[in-house]
XYZ file of C-alpha atoms in Angstrom:
787
model
C 0.060 -0.048 0.176
C 2.856 1.989 0.682
C 4.636 1.746 -2.890
C 1.433 2.450 -4.136
C 1.238 5.718 -2.698
C 4.329 6.122 -3.017
C 4.205 6.032 -7.144
C 0.557 7.467 -6.729
C 2.628 10.793 -5.830
C 5.578 10.200 -8.450
C 3.242 9.838 -11.430
C 4.320 13.808 -11.993
C 2.603 15.083 -15.305
C 4.313 18.384 -17.110
C 7.309 17.289 -15.409
C 10.894 17.511 -17.888
C 13.768 15.699 -16.555
C 15.815 19.018 -16.389
C 12.775 20.354 -14.275
C 14.108 17.051 -12.142
C 17.412 17.810 -11.933
C 17.569 21.160 -10.187
C 15.470 19.741 -7.618
C 17.734 16.851 -6.550
C 20.491 19.085 -6.257
C 18.962 22.030 -4.873
C 19.147 23.097 -0.766
C 15.834 23.335 0.768
C 16.095 26.172 2.016
C 16.834 28.229 -1.182
C 13.579 30.375 -1.932
C 13.363 30.035 -5.550
C 12.106 33.405 -7.597
C 8.617 33.330 -8.691
C 7.349 36.238 -11.707
C 4.289 36.682 -12.193
C 2.143 35.669 -14.882
C 2.334 37.182 -18.198
C 0.183 40.742 -19.001
C 0.157 41.569 -14.801
C 2.517 44.091 -13.676
C 4.381 42.076 -10.169
C 2.531 42.874 -6.933
C -0.575 44.558 -8.346
C -3.627 43.297 -8.055
C -6.456 42.381 -10.677
C -8.401 46.032 -11.499
C -11.371 44.048 -12.979
C -12.736 40.853 -12.907
C -12.114 40.429 -16.415
C -8.101 40.221 -15.737
C -9.058 36.518 -13.250
C -8.678 35.027 -16.828
C -5.034 35.874 -16.399
C -4.645 34.973 -12.974
C -2.385 31.435 -13.238
C -1.464 31.030 -9.499
C -4.576 30.396 -7.159
C -5.030 29.987 -3.728
C -9.053 28.419 -2.525
C -9.631 28.446 1.115
C -12.383 26.509 2.469
C -13.867 27.219 5.291
C -15.637 25.757 8.486
C -18.613 26.100 6.656
C -18.195 25.199 3.705
C -16.362 21.566 4.133
C -17.897 20.235 7.377
C -22.043 19.319 6.752
C -25.407 21.352 8.894
C -24.600 18.778 12.484
C -21.251 20.088 12.759
C -20.191 16.504 12.696
C -18.231 14.966 9.281
C -17.496 16.106 6.599
C -19.447 18.050 3.036
C -18.432 15.015 1.318
C -20.766 15.583 -2.335
C -19.994 19.692 -2.405
C -15.838 18.576 -0.939
C -16.305 16.992 -4.309
C -18.080 19.571 -6.701
C -15.005 21.857 -5.359
C -11.722 19.291 -5.638
C -13.068 18.517 -9.757
C -13.030 22.672 -10.098
C -9.494 22.335 -8.443
C -8.102 19.227 -10.015
C -9.508 20.730 -13.637
C -8.036 23.972 -12.767
C -4.374 23.425 -12.526
C -4.844 20.171 -15.630
C -5.407 23.281 -17.283
C -1.736 24.525 -16.473
C -2.534 27.163 -13.785
C -0.682 25.707 -9.534
C -3.089 25.554 -7.110
C -3.085 25.678 -3.380
C -6.064 24.996 -1.034
C -6.265 26.242 2.284
C -8.940 23.869 4.181
C -10.539 23.072 7.392
C -12.375 20.287 8.362
C -10.073 18.852 10.420
C -11.850 19.391 14.107
C -14.992 18.611 12.348
C -13.873 15.238 10.664
C -12.256 13.974 13.994
C -14.960 15.400 16.690
C -16.685 12.583 14.039
C -14.686 9.912 14.021
C -14.349 10.789 18.162
C -18.155 10.458 19.227
C -18.646 7.338 17.512
C -15.337 5.637 19.129
C -17.010 7.005 22.427
C -20.167 5.882 21.778
C -19.410 2.114 20.544
C -16.423 2.395 24.105
C -19.824 2.983 25.817
C -22.361 0.841 24.446
C -20.026 -2.388 25.377
C -19.513 -1.120 28.586
C -23.141 -0.952 29.698
C -23.768 -4.460 27.901
C -21.353 -6.052 29.309
C -21.733 -4.389 32.111
C -26.058 -4.609 31.811
C -26.310 -8.057 30.055
C -28.885 -6.943 27.907
C -28.312 -3.401 25.564
C -30.030 0.266 26.784
C -28.773 3.159 25.150
C -30.699 5.718 26.304
C -28.645 7.578 29.136
C -25.660 7.267 27.544
C -24.464 10.990 26.834
C -21.353 12.313 25.011
C -18.640 14.990 27.087
C -17.927 17.880 25.340
C -14.704 17.056 23.078
C -11.573 19.273 23.513
C -10.936 20.858 19.752
C -7.624 20.164 19.521
C -8.108 16.201 19.859
C -10.744 16.345 17.469
C -8.438 18.147 15.569
C -5.444 15.309 15.590
C -7.803 13.108 15.242
C -9.428 13.727 11.936
C -5.983 15.849 10.314
C -5.649 12.038 8.713
C -8.358 10.895 7.913
C -8.924 14.319 6.422
C -6.216 13.939 3.811
C -7.249 10.445 2.942
C -10.433 11.878 2.193
C -8.977 14.803 0.095
C -5.930 12.034 -1.694
C -8.890 9.592 -2.734
C -11.259 12.506 -4.639
C -7.729 14.527 -6.202
C -6.793 10.576 -7.426
C -10.088 10.433 -8.847
C -8.382 13.531 -11.368
C -4.576 11.950 -11.583
C -3.498 14.597 -9.956
C -1.645 14.112 -7.116
C -1.930 16.320 -3.359
C 0.858 16.854 -0.463
C -0.223 17.824 3.804
C 1.765 20.725 4.824
C 0.956 21.825 8.340
C 1.098 24.789 9.600
C 1.183 27.732 12.925
C 2.039 30.798 13.604
C 6.015 30.361 14.346
C 6.811 28.975 10.767
C 6.151 32.808 9.206
C 8.041 34.435 12.470
C 10.710 31.936 12.548
C 12.428 33.837 9.004
C 14.127 30.008 8.333
C 11.176 28.309 9.245
C 9.110 30.745 6.544
C 11.918 30.168 3.135
C 12.012 26.136 4.725
C 7.421 26.191 4.197
C 7.429 29.089 0.917
C 10.449 26.595 -1.187
C 8.488 23.324 0.101
C 5.555 24.612 -2.041
C 7.324 25.953 -4.429
C 8.772 23.092 -5.797
C 6.079 21.341 -5.138
C 3.758 23.170 -6.938
C 6.949 23.170 -10.086
C 6.123 19.395 -9.819
C 2.028 19.754 -10.158
C 0.800 18.589 -7.042
C -2.217 20.785 -5.515
C -0.295 21.618 -2.080
C -3.291 21.245 1.044
C -3.122 23.627 3.737
C -4.263 24.196 7.525
C -3.322 24.590 10.716
C -1.716 23.224 13.179
C -4.545 22.733 15.453
C -3.341 19.630 17.538
C -0.798 21.893 18.923
C -2.221 25.954 18.833
C -3.316 27.743 21.092
C -6.535 28.772 21.912
C -6.521 32.488 19.209
C -6.692 35.858 20.967
C -10.137 37.696 21.112
C -8.513 41.069 20.865
C -5.664 39.876 18.163
C -5.914 41.580 14.207
C -3.875 42.539 12.181
C -0.561 43.535 12.381
C 0.956 46.408 10.355
C 1.346 46.259 6.453
C 3.883 43.726 6.673
C 2.891 41.118 9.045
C -0.594 38.692 9.322
C -1.181 37.576 13.214
C -2.148 34.186 11.820
C -5.449 33.370 13.887
C -7.201 32.106 12.018
C -7.699 30.546 8.060
C -8.675 33.632 6.602
C -5.320 35.111 7.837
C -3.469 31.425 7.104
C -4.923 32.314 3.172
C -4.003 35.621 3.617
C -1.017 34.788 4.563
C 0.426 32.342 2.232
C -1.383 33.978 -0.931
C 1.257 37.603 -0.320
C 4.032 35.424 0.409
C 3.591 32.655 -2.716
C 2.839 35.624 -4.975
C -0.766 34.074 -6.176
C -2.098 36.116 -8.485
C -5.886 35.212 -6.810
C -8.163 34.176 -3.371
C -10.391 32.542 -3.588
C -12.551 32.816 -0.258
C -15.826 30.536 -0.084
C -18.011 30.661 3.373
C -21.610 30.414 3.964
C -22.458 33.289 2.220
C -22.953 35.156 -0.721
C -19.729 38.231 -0.943
C -19.807 40.943 1.397
C -23.023 42.655 2.568
C -23.555 46.998 3.219
C -25.519 44.900 6.253
C -26.154 41.838 8.020
C -27.396 39.617 5.899
C -30.702 38.666 6.414
C -31.765 42.490 7.451
C -34.066 44.036 5.139
C -31.897 46.465 3.827
C -28.942 44.298 3.185
C -28.144 44.631 -0.151
C -24.807 42.211 -2.047
C -21.644 44.398 -2.303
C -20.050 43.362 -5.921
C -17.039 45.388 -5.702
C -15.136 46.416 -2.560
C -12.537 48.743 -1.957
C -10.698 49.671 0.292
C -11.796 53.067 0.851
C -15.204 52.014 1.756
C -14.892 49.663 5.191
C -16.737 51.992 7.045
C -19.816 52.307 5.266
C -20.100 48.388 6.146
C -22.370 46.712 9.367
C -20.728 43.547 10.260
C -23.212 40.420 11.926
C -22.301 37.400 13.799
C -19.884 35.520 12.727
C -21.043 31.940 10.656
C -21.738 29.086 12.842
C -18.609 27.248 13.278
C -14.984 29.187 12.400
C -13.196 30.638 14.516
C -13.653 33.789 12.051
C -16.640 36.114 10.448
C -16.432 38.159 8.017
C -15.132 40.991 9.790
C -12.099 39.067 9.396
C -12.600 37.906 6.430
C -12.475 41.740 5.234
C -9.640 42.168 7.090
C -7.648 38.971 5.684
C -8.870 40.037 1.995
C -7.564 44.469 2.126
C -4.178 43.051 3.995
C -3.999 40.184 0.846
C -4.572 43.090 -1.317
C -2.457 45.185 -0.452
C 0.352 42.828 -0.641
C -1.241 42.825 -5.094
C -3.074 39.095 -4.408
C -6.418 39.158 -5.825
C -9.741 38.746 -3.589
C -13.210 37.071 -4.470
C -15.800 36.126 -1.684
C -18.421 34.056 -2.119
C -20.149 31.182 -1.106
C -19.043 27.747 -1.262
C -22.390 26.531 0.464
C -25.158 26.954 -2.240
C -25.568 24.173 -4.008
C -27.381 25.982 -6.924
C -23.205 27.179 -7.454
C -20.684 24.805 -5.748
C -20.585 22.460 -8.112
C -19.281 25.649 -10.271
C -18.535 28.862 -7.997
C -14.815 28.655 -8.494
C -13.969 28.198 -12.245
C -17.523 31.001 -12.480
C -14.368 33.354 -10.257
C -11.626 32.682 -12.246
C -13.486 32.877 -16.000
C -14.720 36.799 -14.888
C -18.304 36.516 -13.767
C -19.973 38.348 -11.385
C -19.774 36.332 -8.755
C -19.419 36.786 -4.783
C -17.873 40.223 -3.976
C -14.778 41.508 -5.784
C -11.960 43.196 -4.068
C -10.400 45.516 -6.052
C -8.207 48.698 -5.426
C -9.062 50.771 -8.925
C -12.304 52.883 -7.956
C -14.277 53.643 -11.424
C -15.222 57.490 -12.349
C -18.984 56.040 -12.907
C -21.199 54.500 -10.468
C -21.765 50.416 -11.114
C -24.334 49.237 -12.861
C -25.975 48.240 -10.103
C -26.323 52.178 -9.127
C -27.008 52.925 -12.826
C -30.694 50.974 -12.365
C -31.066 52.124 -9.290
C -30.807 55.621 -10.907
C -32.792 54.554 -13.769
C -35.875 52.884 -11.549
C -36.077 56.241 -9.584
C -35.714 58.946 -12.338
C -37.959 55.914 -15.117
C -40.949 57.084 -12.164
C -40.306 60.458 -12.096
C -41.189 59.935 -16.276
C -44.098 57.929 -15.843
C -45.563 60.658 -13.885
C -45.337 63.094 -16.503
C -47.953 64.786 -18.505
C -47.753 62.750 -21.342
C -47.401 66.195 -23.515
C -44.418 66.204 -21.647
C -42.429 62.972 -22.691
C -44.156 63.787 -25.625
C -41.555 67.227 -25.619
C -38.332 65.200 -25.043
C -38.863 62.411 -27.815
C -39.627 65.492 -30.129
C -36.469 67.623 -28.493
C -34.247 64.459 -28.970
C -35.692 63.701 -32.889
C -34.380 67.729 -33.572
C -30.863 67.210 -32.332
C -30.471 63.774 -34.586
C -30.813 66.379 -37.708
C -28.915 69.558 -35.550
C -26.320 67.526 -34.477
C -26.009 65.381 -37.246
C -22.273 66.038 -38.286
C -20.899 64.904 -34.511
C -23.074 61.605 -34.558
C -21.106 60.937 -38.395
C -18.291 62.111 -37.529
C -18.582 59.885 -34.763
C -19.725 56.662 -36.065
C -17.217 57.539 -38.935
C -14.523 56.519 -36.169
C -16.401 53.874 -35.247
C -16.057 52.527 -38.929
C -12.912 52.978 -39.975
C -12.063 51.625 -36.603
C -14.267 48.354 -37.950
C -13.139 48.049 -41.374
C -9.275 48.194 -40.292
C -9.757 45.140 -37.129
C -11.286 42.897 -40.239
C -13.847 41.491 -38.225
C -17.572 42.244 -38.842
C -18.770 40.794 -41.146
C -20.523 43.256 -44.391
C -23.872 43.187 -42.906
C -22.647 43.689 -40.201
C -20.929 46.592 -41.375
C -23.885 47.979 -43.423
C -25.543 48.556 -40.220
C -22.967 49.855 -38.058
C -23.453 52.416 -41.189
C -24.975 56.349 -40.256
C -25.623 58.454 -42.725
C -27.592 61.071 -43.164
C -30.701 60.229 -44.353
C -30.912 56.944 -41.803
C -30.628 59.598 -39.437
C -33.676 61.681 -41.369
C -35.392 58.780 -41.205
C -34.384 58.362 -37.527
C -36.157 61.680 -36.797
C -39.738 61.214 -38.682
C -39.537 57.753 -36.364
C -39.203 59.546 -33.480
C -41.576 62.372 -34.469
C -44.195 59.432 -35.184
C -43.349 57.873 -31.664
C -44.269 62.122 -29.997
C -47.735 61.594 -31.398
C -48.618 58.535 -30.177
C -47.141 58.973 -26.182
C -50.070 61.227 -25.458
C -51.908 58.497 -25.781
C -49.967 56.066 -23.666
C -49.436 55.543 -19.815
C -52.641 56.028 -18.124
C -54.634 54.957 -20.897
C -58.156 53.232 -19.228
C -59.265 50.226 -21.098
C -61.913 48.976 -18.562
C -64.247 50.706 -16.682
C -67.008 48.479 -14.664
C -69.218 49.411 -12.235
C -68.779 46.353 -9.815
C -71.267 47.970 -7.249
C -72.662 51.282 -6.180
C -69.817 53.205 -5.400
C -67.236 51.375 -6.369
C -65.634 51.928 -9.280
C -62.798 50.120 -10.874
C -60.614 50.664 -13.840
C -57.764 48.640 -16.012
C -54.910 51.059 -16.975
C -52.048 51.165 -18.917
C -48.664 51.615 -16.832
C -44.866 50.986 -17.573
C -43.074 47.638 -17.429
C -40.762 49.346 -15.067
C -36.892 49.239 -16.515
C -35.674 47.646 -19.353
C -32.786 46.027 -20.508
C -31.970 46.232 -23.863
C -29.156 44.276 -25.791
C -27.931 45.437 -29.063
C -24.846 44.520 -31.504
C -23.265 46.923 -33.680
C -26.139 48.924 -34.624
C -26.406 52.135 -32.832
C -29.772 53.682 -34.482
C -31.506 50.876 -32.743
C -30.620 53.543 -29.680
C -32.232 56.216 -30.093
C -35.390 54.360 -31.304
C -35.516 52.386 -28.302
C -34.719 55.298 -26.480
C -37.619 56.972 -26.825
C -40.142 54.260 -27.427
C -38.683 54.010 -23.948
C -39.171 57.823 -23.458
C -43.069 57.753 -24.539
C -44.071 54.935 -22.355
C -42.364 56.191 -19.155
C -40.390 52.990 -18.615
C -36.819 53.131 -17.722
C -33.582 52.269 -19.208
C -30.673 50.247 -19.662
C -28.525 50.078 -22.826
C -26.137 47.631 -23.744
C -24.373 48.735 -27.043
C -22.428 47.413 -28.859
C -18.483 47.918 -28.546
C -17.957 48.577 -32.549
C -19.716 51.004 -32.402
C -18.983 52.113 -29.187
C -18.128 56.205 -30.095
C -21.601 56.373 -31.843
C -23.344 55.149 -28.725
C -22.059 57.238 -26.688
C -22.769 60.526 -28.833
C -26.144 60.257 -28.927
C -26.485 58.650 -25.852
C -25.420 62.243 -24.755
C -28.322 63.354 -26.965
C -30.693 61.420 -24.289
C -28.928 62.963 -21.884
C -29.488 66.738 -23.151
C -33.554 65.848 -24.992
C -34.146 63.990 -20.491
C -33.371 67.030 -19.335
C -35.488 69.155 -20.820
C -38.303 68.424 -17.715
C -35.748 66.472 -14.854
C -35.773 62.670 -15.738
C -32.263 63.020 -17.578
C -31.518 59.551 -15.647
C -34.156 57.622 -17.593
C -32.047 56.036 -19.530
C -29.013 54.580 -18.874
C -26.097 53.490 -20.946
C -23.763 50.811 -19.621
C -20.153 51.154 -20.286
C -18.246 49.203 -18.042
C -17.108 46.205 -18.275
C -20.305 44.560 -17.784
C -20.049 40.826 -19.243
C -23.911 40.145 -20.882
C -24.338 37.121 -18.222
C -23.852 39.351 -15.374
C -26.603 41.996 -16.929
C -28.355 39.066 -17.154
C -28.454 38.277 -13.099
C -30.085 41.349 -11.588
C -33.370 40.150 -11.691
C -34.356 42.065 -8.787
C -33.890 44.978 -10.853
C -34.479 44.556 -13.974
C -38.071 43.404 -15.390
C -37.375 42.943 -19.340
C -34.610 41.872 -21.153
C -34.880 42.651 -24.620
C -31.858 41.663 -27.113
C -31.102 43.431 -30.499
C -28.971 40.877 -32.175
C -27.611 37.630 -34.696
C -29.837 34.678 -32.784
C -27.343 33.338 -30.994
C -27.327 36.455 -29.109
C -30.407 35.816 -28.452
C -29.599 32.423 -27.091
C -27.571 33.352 -24.942
C -29.337 35.333 -22.721
C -32.048 33.961 -23.249
C -30.026 31.005 -21.410
C -28.700 32.804 -18.708
C -32.135 35.584 -17.647
C -33.617 32.986 -15.281
C -35.078 35.192 -13.518
C -35.855 38.036 -15.864
C -38.675 37.715 -18.959
C -36.868 38.146 -22.637
C -39.126 39.645 -25.224
C -37.433 37.968 -28.631
C -36.791 35.422 -31.053
C -33.535 33.185 -30.970
C -34.450 32.512 -34.770
C -36.239 34.632 -37.966
C -36.652 31.484 -40.333
C -39.701 32.790 -42.106
C -41.005 31.046 -46.198
C -42.080 32.078 -48.815
C -44.023 29.127 -50.294
C -45.331 29.577 -54.263
C -48.302 28.353 -54.753
C -49.958 27.096 -57.685
C -52.575 29.297 -58.872
C -49.619 32.767 -57.468
C -49.190 35.099 -60.576
C -45.637 34.608 -61.520
C -44.908 38.910 -61.745
C -45.924 38.948 -58.238
C -43.763 36.319 -57.278
C -40.934 37.460 -58.840
C -41.316 40.749 -56.935
C -42.225 39.053 -53.970
C -39.290 37.041 -53.259
C -36.716 39.332 -54.487
C -37.800 41.937 -52.125
C -37.837 38.943 -49.333
C -34.251 37.738 -49.672
C -32.385 39.969 -51.828
C -33.565 43.729 -50.240
C -31.855 42.949 -46.754
C -30.456 39.158 -46.502
C -29.190 40.288 -42.793
C -32.084 40.998 -41.345
C -34.334 38.691 -39.809
C -37.456 39.066 -41.494
C -35.572 37.965 -44.733
C -36.572 34.933 -46.185
C -34.236 32.153 -45.763
C -36.978 29.144 -46.831
C -38.854 29.299 -50.341
C -41.465 26.115 -50.093
C -43.344 26.276 -54.262
C -45.557 23.774 -54.821
C -44.843 20.471 -56.693
C -46.995 21.682 -60.125
C -44.736 25.045 -61.150
C -42.254 22.997 -61.502
C -40.306 23.009 -65.192
C -42.736 26.002 -66.121
C -41.787 29.310 -67.193
C -42.725 30.495 -63.579
C -39.883 28.095 -62.099
C -37.626 28.900 -64.536
C -37.718 32.933 -64.960
C -37.683 32.301 -60.248
C -34.461 30.063 -60.655
C -33.019 33.069 -63.092
C -33.882 35.892 -61.095
C -32.249 34.407 -57.328
C -28.890 33.845 -60.105
C -28.969 37.411 -61.363
C -29.445 38.559 -57.426
C -26.761 35.800 -56.869
C -28.569 33.960 -54.144
C -26.956 31.350 -53.494
C -29.547 28.286 -53.657
C -29.662 24.745 -51.092
C -32.178 22.357 -52.565
C -33.889 20.697 -49.476
C -34.450 16.869 -50.153
C -37.575 17.013 -52.513
C -36.087 19.565 -54.774
C -33.091 17.375 -55.121
C -34.520 14.627 -56.015
C -36.828 16.231 -58.966
C -32.916 16.911 -60.886
C -30.247 15.749 -62.746
C -27.981 18.203 -61.030
C -29.169 19.783 -58.024
C -27.770 22.450 -56.369
C -25.878 21.640 -52.824
C -28.538 19.713 -50.862
C -29.117 21.963 -47.094
C -27.503 20.788 -44.412
C -30.948 21.679 -42.840
C -34.565 23.205 -42.847
C -34.158 24.781 -40.344
C -31.235 27.092 -41.134
C -31.039 31.046 -40.482
C -28.587 32.045 -43.265
C -28.405 35.918 -43.239
C -26.698 35.996 -46.411
C -28.193 35.666 -50.208
C -28.677 32.366 -49.852
C -31.472 30.154 -49.384
C -33.107 26.927 -48.845
C -35.959 25.565 -51.762
C -37.668 22.941 -51.222
C -40.977 21.021 -52.319
C -44.629 20.448 -51.172
C -47.649 18.867 -52.684
C -50.547 21.440 -51.418
C -50.684 24.061 -49.334
C -51.499 22.111 -46.080
C -48.299 20.028 -46.950
C -47.082 23.925 -46.500
C -48.365 24.149 -43.272
C -47.395 21.691 -42.397
C -43.605 21.585 -43.087
C -42.634 25.917 -41.729
C -44.633 24.473 -38.528
C -42.054 20.893 -38.411
C -38.731 23.752 -39.249
C -40.713 27.882 -38.925
C -39.484 30.143 -36.223
C -42.954 31.492 -35.802
C -41.040 34.605 -36.941
C -43.488 35.648 -40.360
C -44.791 33.339 -42.967
C -45.912 34.485 -46.233
C -48.023 32.460 -49.651
C -48.116 33.998 -52.971
C -51.291 33.349 -54.792
C -54.469 34.474 -56.859
C -57.205 31.941 -55.154
C -58.524 33.154 -52.405
C -59.720 30.418 -50.583
C -55.872 29.066 -50.172
C -55.139 32.394 -48.460
C -57.166 31.784 -46.014
C -57.056 28.083 -45.487
C -52.974 29.172 -44.880
C -53.437 32.351 -43.447
C -55.886 30.843 -40.521
C -53.510 27.672 -40.342
C -50.282 28.757 -39.455
C -50.101 29.900 -35.841
C -46.789 32.337 -36.816
C -46.609 35.544 -35.707
C -46.542 37.138 -38.799
C -48.511 35.837 -41.601
C -48.725 37.384 -45.231
C -50.558 37.407 -48.514
C -48.914 38.552 -51.583
C -47.175 40.688 -49.527
C -42.840 40.315 -49.045
C -41.729 39.037 -45.877
C -40.070 41.946 -45.024
C -42.842 44.521 -44.305
C -42.890 42.844 -41.057
C -41.010 45.223 -39.312
C -42.322 48.293 -36.134
C -41.801 50.638 -38.662
C -43.629 49.803 -42.124
C -46.899 48.846 -39.617
C -47.368 52.887 -38.721
C -46.136 52.477 -35.179
C -42.859 54.685 -35.395
C -40.008 51.987 -34.623
C -39.882 48.872 -33.419
C -37.750 47.078 -30.317
C -37.929 43.934 -31.776
C -39.677 41.100 -32.387
C -41.310 38.685 -30.841
C -42.109 34.783 -31.957
C -43.918 34.688 -27.695
C -46.794 33.369 -27.557
C -47.927 35.751 -24.338
C -48.133 39.447 -23.995
C -46.105 41.117 -27.187
C -46.340 39.659 -30.532
C -43.786 40.350 -33.286
C -43.067 44.030 -34.231
C -43.313 45.169 -30.598
C -43.906 48.916 -30.526
C -44.432 51.147 -27.789
C -47.907 48.754 -26.963
C -45.518 46.082 -26.167
C -44.070 48.529 -23.510
C -46.934 48.549 -21.552
C -48.943 47.152 -19.335
C -52.137 46.797 -17.502
C -52.966 47.993 -13.128
C -56.616 47.735 -11.913
C -58.042 50.489 -9.623
C -60.933 50.912 -7.526
C -62.392 53.710 -5.783
C -64.909 53.686 -3.656
C -65.969 55.895 -0.896
C -64.544 53.832 2.326
C -68.098 52.721 3.519
C -68.256 49.310 1.795
C -66.212 46.250 2.328
C -66.419 43.084 0.685
C -68.331 39.595 1.130
C -68.183 37.034 -0.436
C -70.067 35.177 1.660
C -72.689 32.171 0.500
C -75.509 34.601 2.056
C -73.588 37.498 1.372
C -76.046 40.923 1.011
C -73.860 42.824 -1.360
C -74.947 43.196 -4.266
C -72.335 43.033 -7.147
C -73.014 45.020 -10.414
C -70.588 44.414 -12.861
C -71.617 46.742 -15.223
C -69.211 48.052 -17.889
C -69.046 51.373 -18.184
C -67.616 53.824 -21.399
C -64.025 54.213 -20.950
C -63.006 56.864 -23.526
C -63.885 59.996 -20.887
C -64.764 60.190 -17.147
C -67.704 59.186 -15.419
C -69.991 62.212 -15.132
C -72.090 63.210 -12.250
C -71.141 61.831 -9.119
C -70.927 58.695 -7.284
C -73.890 56.806 -5.959
C -74.043 57.294 -2.313
C -75.900 54.735 -0.276
């Protein structure tokens, strides 16, 4: 068995003979010089979460609450296994992982209790002649004895778990004296350096079997010294001594709160800065362990000052434990990140709070005032045209030089005087509609005498609109949010950074007209989209504008926030047997060739089999060839041809280019069935002169937009007369199709009474419910009835 363990520990991956020679002949007291990873200055912590991906040497501190079970007797094996898996995965990526762990006391307590119970039961059985275990009591177990009994078992458990991932571990027990004595400290650091060099994960713990009880008033001492009184301070000291890039401290809370978790006003702090200590109110320490959040914060700040980045996060939540460490290393917004650099502007949480507060003021304005803001914004688009176009030229030049954007994306990014004039016209249409949006009575009912019920339109709340390289989206969406009284967060693509900044300045100038400047916010920080989608308590609706992949990513990430949009725009045009040749050519050309990258562009053309080998079919193919449209043949269409085009890999493809799929169907019903199976419920078209066939198509198809003898490109808010749209929704509830002003409103019920009427739901209730519908176009005339 011993030979097997030695063989396991000598199984050193990524270990060259050159390194082996250096290890054999170098004195143990020599400390290896460690240089910081490339891309990061030595002794300088990361400034932003996204930079954590560069972390090479990582210390993971596992608090007692993370390692132990709820009864404090024994280890949380499932939780520990998921943590080991993440550490092993990062280790196998080439990172250097160090674990500072608790748990020896809990593991030892479990073993000692078991031994004591077994011993007492045997003695009692021998004494009484039969098993009577009712009066067995357990003595108070001393922590040092528990630690002595639990250390070996804890390490054996770690070794067994890491072995599953072909990762070797080594145990290191330390005390405060190991850091105070220079020779011992150098030996410790040298040992850890050698272990890391051999791709071994050091598992470190305080030697609780011999350490004295912690001093209640001991604290961090000076700048260069920290007293080792718990595993928080131990992890901080080791991280600095080892020049680690990142310290991850896992506890039983989500991170650092501005007040004790569970209190009404407690808010999780995303980023904590050294100067913010005075704004924190600490609660009690965790159920186990000797530290608390205050000790964690002090240790974190000490490590940060020593050049190590720190994140405090929850390691006990079953929903995130399986990926909490890897999420932190990937730069995701998990727990509290400690940073020395405070950004000049507000955080996205602060922006959302400002937008909500100012949005409520926006909603309370008179409709004419909201219209005035939008009209002013429309005027600014033409007045500041040169400034907008100059900023857009900078973005275009950068995009062209980078070479990352497709021609279709470059077209979306580009602005022109004509585009700006068209935007201004659309905004003025929205301004007119804004006068009859918020507060409109949809239904008015006299429930009973002196009880009048109204259903009125109100804003949804805070909208988050995420759009890619399309700056014209910014003023459109802003105008719709203003008209509907909604607060708005805008997250634009980095390709349009300069254009978006100028357009947002115009937004704020227009909003300042009536003192609601903060109602629309442009998120310009390094926030990842996935992090924004986690603000479920602050954002009410997410609207993505961009590629199908963007929409899918947002729908996947926004688990607690509704998403309005469509993931794909697989639009069909069905050419019926009774179709007009001229109409077919015009509709198909416009649907496919006008703007191939648009979500309402035709992606699949279905043709009735009777059209094959007719002049109509020949002219249709010639037109597509002249427009340089690449045709992908569906299975049935390919079977009719001797030399067919390339066969479609899938009948559910959004090409977003001068490409389309062509397939043959036998009837209108076959076309409807095909669209239901392969479509995306976006926009589908029938071209026919047969009215009965058209009505069958329009009635049976359940897409958001269904057209007869009309191009699919008409699925657009501007062409529908909505002024503009925030997107096209294929959802089954709320707004559907092109979503304009109406889609950004919800309703609330208002009940007015005289204070003398109470609800009576008893079987023999005496209250008479009238449920009399009243006109909604004007307020009720005269006075309310009186009893």
